[in-house]
Short mmCIF file of C-alpha atoms in Angstrom, two decimals:
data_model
loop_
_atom_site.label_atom_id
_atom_site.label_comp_id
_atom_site.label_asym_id
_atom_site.label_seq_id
_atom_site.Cartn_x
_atom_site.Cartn_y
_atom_site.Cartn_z
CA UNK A 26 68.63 77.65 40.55
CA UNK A 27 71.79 77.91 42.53
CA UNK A 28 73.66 74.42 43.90
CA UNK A 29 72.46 74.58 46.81
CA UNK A 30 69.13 74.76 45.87
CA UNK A 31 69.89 72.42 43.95
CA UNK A 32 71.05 69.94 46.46
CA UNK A 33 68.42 70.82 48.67
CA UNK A 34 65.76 69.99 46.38
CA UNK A 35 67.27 66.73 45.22
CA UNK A 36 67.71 65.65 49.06
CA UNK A 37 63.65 66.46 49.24
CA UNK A 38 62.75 63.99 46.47
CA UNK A 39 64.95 61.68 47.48
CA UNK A 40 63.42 61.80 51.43
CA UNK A 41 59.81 61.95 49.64
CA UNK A 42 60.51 59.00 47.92
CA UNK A 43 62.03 56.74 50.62
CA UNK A 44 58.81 57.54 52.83
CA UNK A 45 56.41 56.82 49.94
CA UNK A 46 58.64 53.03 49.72
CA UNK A 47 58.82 52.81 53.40
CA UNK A 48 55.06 53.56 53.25
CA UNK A 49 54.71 50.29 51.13
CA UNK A 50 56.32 48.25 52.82
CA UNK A 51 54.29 49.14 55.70
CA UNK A 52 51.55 48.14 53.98
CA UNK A 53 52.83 44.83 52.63
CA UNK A 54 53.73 43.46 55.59
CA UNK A 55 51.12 45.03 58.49
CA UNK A 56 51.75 42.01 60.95
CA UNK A 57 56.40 42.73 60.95
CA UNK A 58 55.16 46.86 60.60
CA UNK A 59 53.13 46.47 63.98
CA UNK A 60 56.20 44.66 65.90
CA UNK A 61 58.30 46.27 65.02
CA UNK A 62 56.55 50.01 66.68
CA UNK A 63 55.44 48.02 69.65
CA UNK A 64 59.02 46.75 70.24
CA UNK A 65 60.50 50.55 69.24
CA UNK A 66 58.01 52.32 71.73
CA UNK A 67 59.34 49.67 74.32
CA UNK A 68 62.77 50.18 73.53
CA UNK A 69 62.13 54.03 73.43
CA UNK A 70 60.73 53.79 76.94
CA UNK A 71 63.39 51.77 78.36
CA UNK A 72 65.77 54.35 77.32
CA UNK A 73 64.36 56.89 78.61
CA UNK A 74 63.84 55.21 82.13
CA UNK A 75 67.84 54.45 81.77
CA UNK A 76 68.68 58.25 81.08
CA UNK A 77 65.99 59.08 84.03
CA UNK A 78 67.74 56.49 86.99
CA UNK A 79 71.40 58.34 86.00
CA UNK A 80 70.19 62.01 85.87
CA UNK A 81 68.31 61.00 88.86
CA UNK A 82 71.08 58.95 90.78
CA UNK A 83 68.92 55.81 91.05
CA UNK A 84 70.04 54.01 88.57
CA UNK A 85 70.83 50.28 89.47
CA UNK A 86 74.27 49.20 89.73
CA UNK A 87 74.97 47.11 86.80
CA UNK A 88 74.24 50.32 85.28
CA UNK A 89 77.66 52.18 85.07
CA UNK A 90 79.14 48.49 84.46
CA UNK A 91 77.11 48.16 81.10
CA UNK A 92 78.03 51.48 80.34
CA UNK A 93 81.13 50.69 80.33
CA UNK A 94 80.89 47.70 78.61
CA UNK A 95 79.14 49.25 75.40
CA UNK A 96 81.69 51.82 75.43
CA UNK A 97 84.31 48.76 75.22
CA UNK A 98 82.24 47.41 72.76
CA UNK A 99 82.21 50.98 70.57
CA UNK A 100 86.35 51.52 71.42
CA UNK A 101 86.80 48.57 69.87
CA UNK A 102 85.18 48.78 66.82
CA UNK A 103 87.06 52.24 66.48
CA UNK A 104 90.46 50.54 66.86
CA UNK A 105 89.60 47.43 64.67
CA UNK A 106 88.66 50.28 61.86
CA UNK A 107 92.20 52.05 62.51
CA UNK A 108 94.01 50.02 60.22
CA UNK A 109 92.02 51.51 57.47
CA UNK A 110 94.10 54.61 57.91
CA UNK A 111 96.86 52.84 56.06
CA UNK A 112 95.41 49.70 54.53
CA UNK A 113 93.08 50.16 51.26
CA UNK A 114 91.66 46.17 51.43
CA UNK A 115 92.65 42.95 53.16
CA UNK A 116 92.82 39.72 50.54
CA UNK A 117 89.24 38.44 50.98
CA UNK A 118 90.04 34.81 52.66
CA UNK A 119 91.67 36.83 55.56
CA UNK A 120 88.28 38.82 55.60
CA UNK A 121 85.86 36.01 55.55
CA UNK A 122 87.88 34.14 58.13
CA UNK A 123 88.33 37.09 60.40
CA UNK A 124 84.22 37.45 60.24
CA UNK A 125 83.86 33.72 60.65
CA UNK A 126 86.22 34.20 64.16
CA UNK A 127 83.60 37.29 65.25
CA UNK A 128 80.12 34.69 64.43
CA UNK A 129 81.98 31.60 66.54
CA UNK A 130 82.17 34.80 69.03
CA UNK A 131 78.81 35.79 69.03
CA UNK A 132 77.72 32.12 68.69
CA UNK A 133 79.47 30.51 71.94
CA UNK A 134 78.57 34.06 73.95
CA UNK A 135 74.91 33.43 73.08
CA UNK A 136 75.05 30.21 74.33
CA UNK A 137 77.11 30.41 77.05
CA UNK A 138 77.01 34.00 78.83
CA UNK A 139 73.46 34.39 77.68
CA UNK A 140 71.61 31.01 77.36
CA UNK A 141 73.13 29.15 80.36
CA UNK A 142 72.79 32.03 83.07
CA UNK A 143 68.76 32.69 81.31
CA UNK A 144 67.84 29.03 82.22
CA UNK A 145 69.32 28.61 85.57
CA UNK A 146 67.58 32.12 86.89
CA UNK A 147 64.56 31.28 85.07
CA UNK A 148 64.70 27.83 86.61
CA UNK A 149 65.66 28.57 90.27
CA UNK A 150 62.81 31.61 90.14
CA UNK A 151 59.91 28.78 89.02
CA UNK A 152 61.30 25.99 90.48
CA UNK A 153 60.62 23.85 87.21
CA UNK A 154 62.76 23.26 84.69
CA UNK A 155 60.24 22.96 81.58
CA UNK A 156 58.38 26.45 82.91
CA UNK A 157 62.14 28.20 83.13
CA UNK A 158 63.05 27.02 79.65
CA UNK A 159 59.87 27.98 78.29
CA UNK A 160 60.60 31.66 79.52
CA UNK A 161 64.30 32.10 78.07
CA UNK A 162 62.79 30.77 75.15
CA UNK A 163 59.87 33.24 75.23
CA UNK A 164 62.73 36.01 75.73
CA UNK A 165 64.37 34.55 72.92
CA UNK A 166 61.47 35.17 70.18
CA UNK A 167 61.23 38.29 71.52
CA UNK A 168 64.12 38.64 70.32
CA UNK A 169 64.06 36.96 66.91
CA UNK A 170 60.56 39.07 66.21
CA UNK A 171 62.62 42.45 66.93
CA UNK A 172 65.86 41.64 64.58
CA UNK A 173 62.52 40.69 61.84
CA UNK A 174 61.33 44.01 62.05
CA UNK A 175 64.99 45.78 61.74
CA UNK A 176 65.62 43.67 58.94
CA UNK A 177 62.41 44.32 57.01
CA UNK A 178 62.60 47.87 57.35
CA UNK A 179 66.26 48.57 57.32
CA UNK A 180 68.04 48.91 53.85
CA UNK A 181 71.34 45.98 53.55
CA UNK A 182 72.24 43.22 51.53
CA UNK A 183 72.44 39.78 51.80
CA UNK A 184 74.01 36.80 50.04
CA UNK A 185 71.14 34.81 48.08
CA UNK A 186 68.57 37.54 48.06
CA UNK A 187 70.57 40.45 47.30
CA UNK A 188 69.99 44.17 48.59
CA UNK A 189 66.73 44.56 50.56
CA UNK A 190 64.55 47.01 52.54
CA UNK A 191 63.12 49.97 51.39
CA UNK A 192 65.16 52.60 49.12
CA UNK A 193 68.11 50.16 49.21
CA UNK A 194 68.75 51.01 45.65
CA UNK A 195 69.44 54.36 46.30
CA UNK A 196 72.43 52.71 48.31
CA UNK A 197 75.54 51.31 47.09
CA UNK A 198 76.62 48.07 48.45
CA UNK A 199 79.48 49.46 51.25
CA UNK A 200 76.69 51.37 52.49
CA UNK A 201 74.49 48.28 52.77
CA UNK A 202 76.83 46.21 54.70
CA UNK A 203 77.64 49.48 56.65
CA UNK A 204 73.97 49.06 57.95
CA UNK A 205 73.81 45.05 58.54
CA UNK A 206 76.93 45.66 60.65
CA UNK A 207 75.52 48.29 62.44
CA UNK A 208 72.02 46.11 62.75
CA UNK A 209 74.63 43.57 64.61
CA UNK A 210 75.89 46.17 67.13
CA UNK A 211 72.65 47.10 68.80
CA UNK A 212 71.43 43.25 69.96
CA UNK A 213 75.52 42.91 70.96
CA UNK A 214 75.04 46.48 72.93
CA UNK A 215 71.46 45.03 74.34
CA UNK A 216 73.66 41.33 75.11
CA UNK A 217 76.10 43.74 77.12
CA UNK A 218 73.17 45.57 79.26
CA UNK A 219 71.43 42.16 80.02
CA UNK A 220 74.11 40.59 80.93
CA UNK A 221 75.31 43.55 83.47
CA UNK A 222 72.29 44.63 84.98
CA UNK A 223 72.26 42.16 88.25
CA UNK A 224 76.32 43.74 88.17
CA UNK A 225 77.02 39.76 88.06
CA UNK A 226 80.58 39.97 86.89
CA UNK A 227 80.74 36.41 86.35
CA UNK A 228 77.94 36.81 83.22
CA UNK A 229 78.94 40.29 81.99
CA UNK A 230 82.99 40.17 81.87
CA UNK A 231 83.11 37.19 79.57
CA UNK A 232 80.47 38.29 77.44
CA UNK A 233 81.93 42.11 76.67
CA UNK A 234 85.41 40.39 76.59
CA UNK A 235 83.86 38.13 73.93
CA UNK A 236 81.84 41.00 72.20
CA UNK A 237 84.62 43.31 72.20
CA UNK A 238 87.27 41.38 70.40
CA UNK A 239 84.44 40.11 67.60
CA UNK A 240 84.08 43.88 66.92
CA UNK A 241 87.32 44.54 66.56
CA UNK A 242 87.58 42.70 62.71
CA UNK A 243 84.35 44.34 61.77
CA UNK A 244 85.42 47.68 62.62
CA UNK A 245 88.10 46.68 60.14
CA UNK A 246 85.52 45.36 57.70
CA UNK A 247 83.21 48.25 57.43
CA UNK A 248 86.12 50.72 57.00
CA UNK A 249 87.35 48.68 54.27
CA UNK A 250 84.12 48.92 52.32
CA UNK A 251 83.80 52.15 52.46
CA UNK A 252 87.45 52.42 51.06
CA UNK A 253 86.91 50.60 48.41
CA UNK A 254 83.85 52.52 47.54
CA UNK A 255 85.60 55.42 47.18
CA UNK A 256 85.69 57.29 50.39
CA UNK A 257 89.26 58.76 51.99
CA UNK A 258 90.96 56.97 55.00
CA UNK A 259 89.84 59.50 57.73
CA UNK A 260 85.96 59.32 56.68
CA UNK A 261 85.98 55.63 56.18
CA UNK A 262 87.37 55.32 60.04
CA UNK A 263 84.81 57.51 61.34
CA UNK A 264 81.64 56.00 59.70
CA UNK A 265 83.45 52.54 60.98
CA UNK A 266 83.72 53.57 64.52
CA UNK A 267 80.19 55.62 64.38
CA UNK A 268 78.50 52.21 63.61
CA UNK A 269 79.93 51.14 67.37
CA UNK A 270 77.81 54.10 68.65
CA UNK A 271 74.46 51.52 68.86
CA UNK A 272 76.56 49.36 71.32
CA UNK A 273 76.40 51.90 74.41
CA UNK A 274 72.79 52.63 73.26
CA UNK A 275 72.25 49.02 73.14
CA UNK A 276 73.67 48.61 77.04
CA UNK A 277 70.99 51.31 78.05
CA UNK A 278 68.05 49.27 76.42
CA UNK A 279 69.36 46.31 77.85
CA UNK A 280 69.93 47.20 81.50
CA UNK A 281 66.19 48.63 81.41
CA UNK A 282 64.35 45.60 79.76
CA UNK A 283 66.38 43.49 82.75
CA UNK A 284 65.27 45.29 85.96
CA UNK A 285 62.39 45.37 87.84
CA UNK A 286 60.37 42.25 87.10
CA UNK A 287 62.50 39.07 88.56
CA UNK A 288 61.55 37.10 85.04
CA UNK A 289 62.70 40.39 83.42
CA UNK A 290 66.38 39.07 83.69
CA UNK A 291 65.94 35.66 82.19
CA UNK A 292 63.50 36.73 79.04
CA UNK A 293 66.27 39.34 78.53
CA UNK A 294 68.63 37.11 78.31
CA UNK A 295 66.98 35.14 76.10
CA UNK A 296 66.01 37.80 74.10
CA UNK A 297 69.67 38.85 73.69
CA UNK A 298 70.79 35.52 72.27
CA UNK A 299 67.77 35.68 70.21
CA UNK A 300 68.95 38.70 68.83
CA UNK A 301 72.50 37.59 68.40
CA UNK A 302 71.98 33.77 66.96
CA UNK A 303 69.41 35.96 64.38
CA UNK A 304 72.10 37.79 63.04
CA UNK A 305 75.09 35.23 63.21
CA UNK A 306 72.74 33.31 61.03
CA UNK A 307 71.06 35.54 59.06
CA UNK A 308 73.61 37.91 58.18
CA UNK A 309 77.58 37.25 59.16
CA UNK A 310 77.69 33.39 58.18
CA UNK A 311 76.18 34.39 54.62
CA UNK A 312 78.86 37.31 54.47
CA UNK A 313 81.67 35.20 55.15
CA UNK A 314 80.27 32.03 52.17
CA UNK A 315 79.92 34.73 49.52
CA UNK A 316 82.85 34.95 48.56
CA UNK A 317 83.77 31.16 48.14
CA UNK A 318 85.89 31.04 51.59
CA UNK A 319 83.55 28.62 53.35
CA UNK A 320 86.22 26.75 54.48
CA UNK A 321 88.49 29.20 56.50
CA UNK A 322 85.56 30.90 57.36
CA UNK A 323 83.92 27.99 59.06
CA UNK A 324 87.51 27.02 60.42
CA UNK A 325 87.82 31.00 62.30
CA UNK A 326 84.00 30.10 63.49
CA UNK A 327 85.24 27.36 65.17
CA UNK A 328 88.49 28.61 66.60
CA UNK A 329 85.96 32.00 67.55
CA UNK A 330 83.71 29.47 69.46
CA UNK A 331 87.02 27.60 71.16
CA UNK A 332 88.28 30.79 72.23
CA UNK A 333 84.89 32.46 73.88
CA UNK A 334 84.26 28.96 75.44
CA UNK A 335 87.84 29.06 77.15
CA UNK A 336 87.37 32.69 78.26
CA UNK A 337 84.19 31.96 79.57
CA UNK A 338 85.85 29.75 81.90
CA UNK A 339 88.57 31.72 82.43
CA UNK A 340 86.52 34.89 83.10
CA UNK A 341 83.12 33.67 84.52
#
């Protein structure tokens, strides 16, 4: 059998068996399996009905402006993973504390370019304040239930439990964190979409300013792991920036879960901080304690939270 062959045939078995664990874990956990395809077919269709409103020049007009704002989102990964070019690794209390700064980010965004604007749309549409918080909260399981599914079924690794999802031992450890990155970059890209698609300035600037500069260290932290796996400069840069790619994507979703309905806006907004407090939580605050850097960590979380909560004022 020639190499190729060879190669071929190993990449077979190695698909074969992947589907066979995927197909288990399918079975294992029916009620997460079943979420997650109704909130995939949803996300599917609001992507298409995106791609359909530009081909067809109806498209609303916080459209372009989230495009624009998931590209930001994806440059900026790209240029936070540019230092790899010359860098091999940063000392791992600058790391943790430079992750810590992106969660305060993502924290005080959720809360304040998200959260805030969800309940007072949600509030002035009902004209009660316990019926609009229920809905932004409603949007914000939504939320919680979709990250559930991603993490179930995606392969990554996390601090107390290890690697998880199915045929994560077939990947080494840069390539796990290479996917819970990339996991944060699509409820960011969604974040950026929501917060755009009534082409409110005052909600989306902050928010993509805020998104935008949090990406920019973990551009720099996935092209690091893949350096010190073993892979050159140039390829470690582009799997770093690729990972950005789910930001623009994530706009599209998240401009077409936000129009038409007038409660579309507020449960997407709540569904994007659900998203976004789910994986500050779940997956970047771990990162940044596993090391034994809690403190700096939790110190750039805080100065991450000052600094989104002054641009928010600045900005919105």
């Amino acid at each position: 059998m020639s190499t190729a062959q060879s190669t071929a045939a190993q990449t077979n078995e190695t698909m074969q068996s992947w589907s066979s664990v995927l197909r288990e874990r399918m079975n294992e956990r029916k009620l997460v399996t079943f979420g997650l395809v109704l909130a995939a077919a949803g996300m599917l269709q609001l992507l298409i009905q995106s791609l359909l409103e530009i081909f067809q020049g109806t498209a609303p007009a916080g459209l372009s402006l989230a495009l624009l704002g998931g590209t930001a989102g994806f440059l900026a990964t790209a240029l936070g993973a540019l230092p790899a070019l010359l860098l091999h690794s940063l000392p791992q209390r600058m790391e943790d504390s430079m992750l810590g700064l992106a969660a305060g980010m993502m924290l005080a965004a959720s809360a304040f370019s998200l959260l805030l604007p969800g309940l007072e749309s949600a509030q002035t549409l009902l004209n009660n304040k316990l019926l609009g918080s229920g809905i932004v909260v409603f949007g914000m399981a939504l939320g919680v239930l979709l990250m559930l599914g991603l993490d179930a079924f995606t392969p990554h690794e996390h601090n107390q439990t290890g690697p998880c999802g199915p045929g994560h031992e077939r990947c080494s450890r840069a390539w796990l964190f290479v996917f819970a990155i990339a996991l944060h970059n699509l409820p960011e890209g969604m974040a950026i979409g929501v917060s755009f698609s009534h082409a409110d300035m005052s909600v989306g600037l902050p928010l993509t300013t805020a998104i935008a500069l949090q990406d920019i260290p973990e551009g720099l932290a996935v092209a690091l792991a893949m350096r010190s796996a073993g892979f050159g400069a140039p390829i470690a840069v582009l799997i770093a920036a690729l990972t950005g790619l789910l930001e623009p994507l994530g706009a599209l979703l998240g401009v077409g879960l936000s129009s038409g309905l007038p409660l579309a806006y507020p449960t997407g907004l709540g569904l994007a901080a659900g998203a976004m407090l789910f994986v500050v939580s779940h997956e970047v605050i771990p990162e940044t304690h596993r090391n034994g850097h809690q403190t700096p960590a939790t110190l750039g979380l805080m100065a991450g939270f000052a600094l989104m909560m002054v641009l928010d004022m600045a900005l919105g």
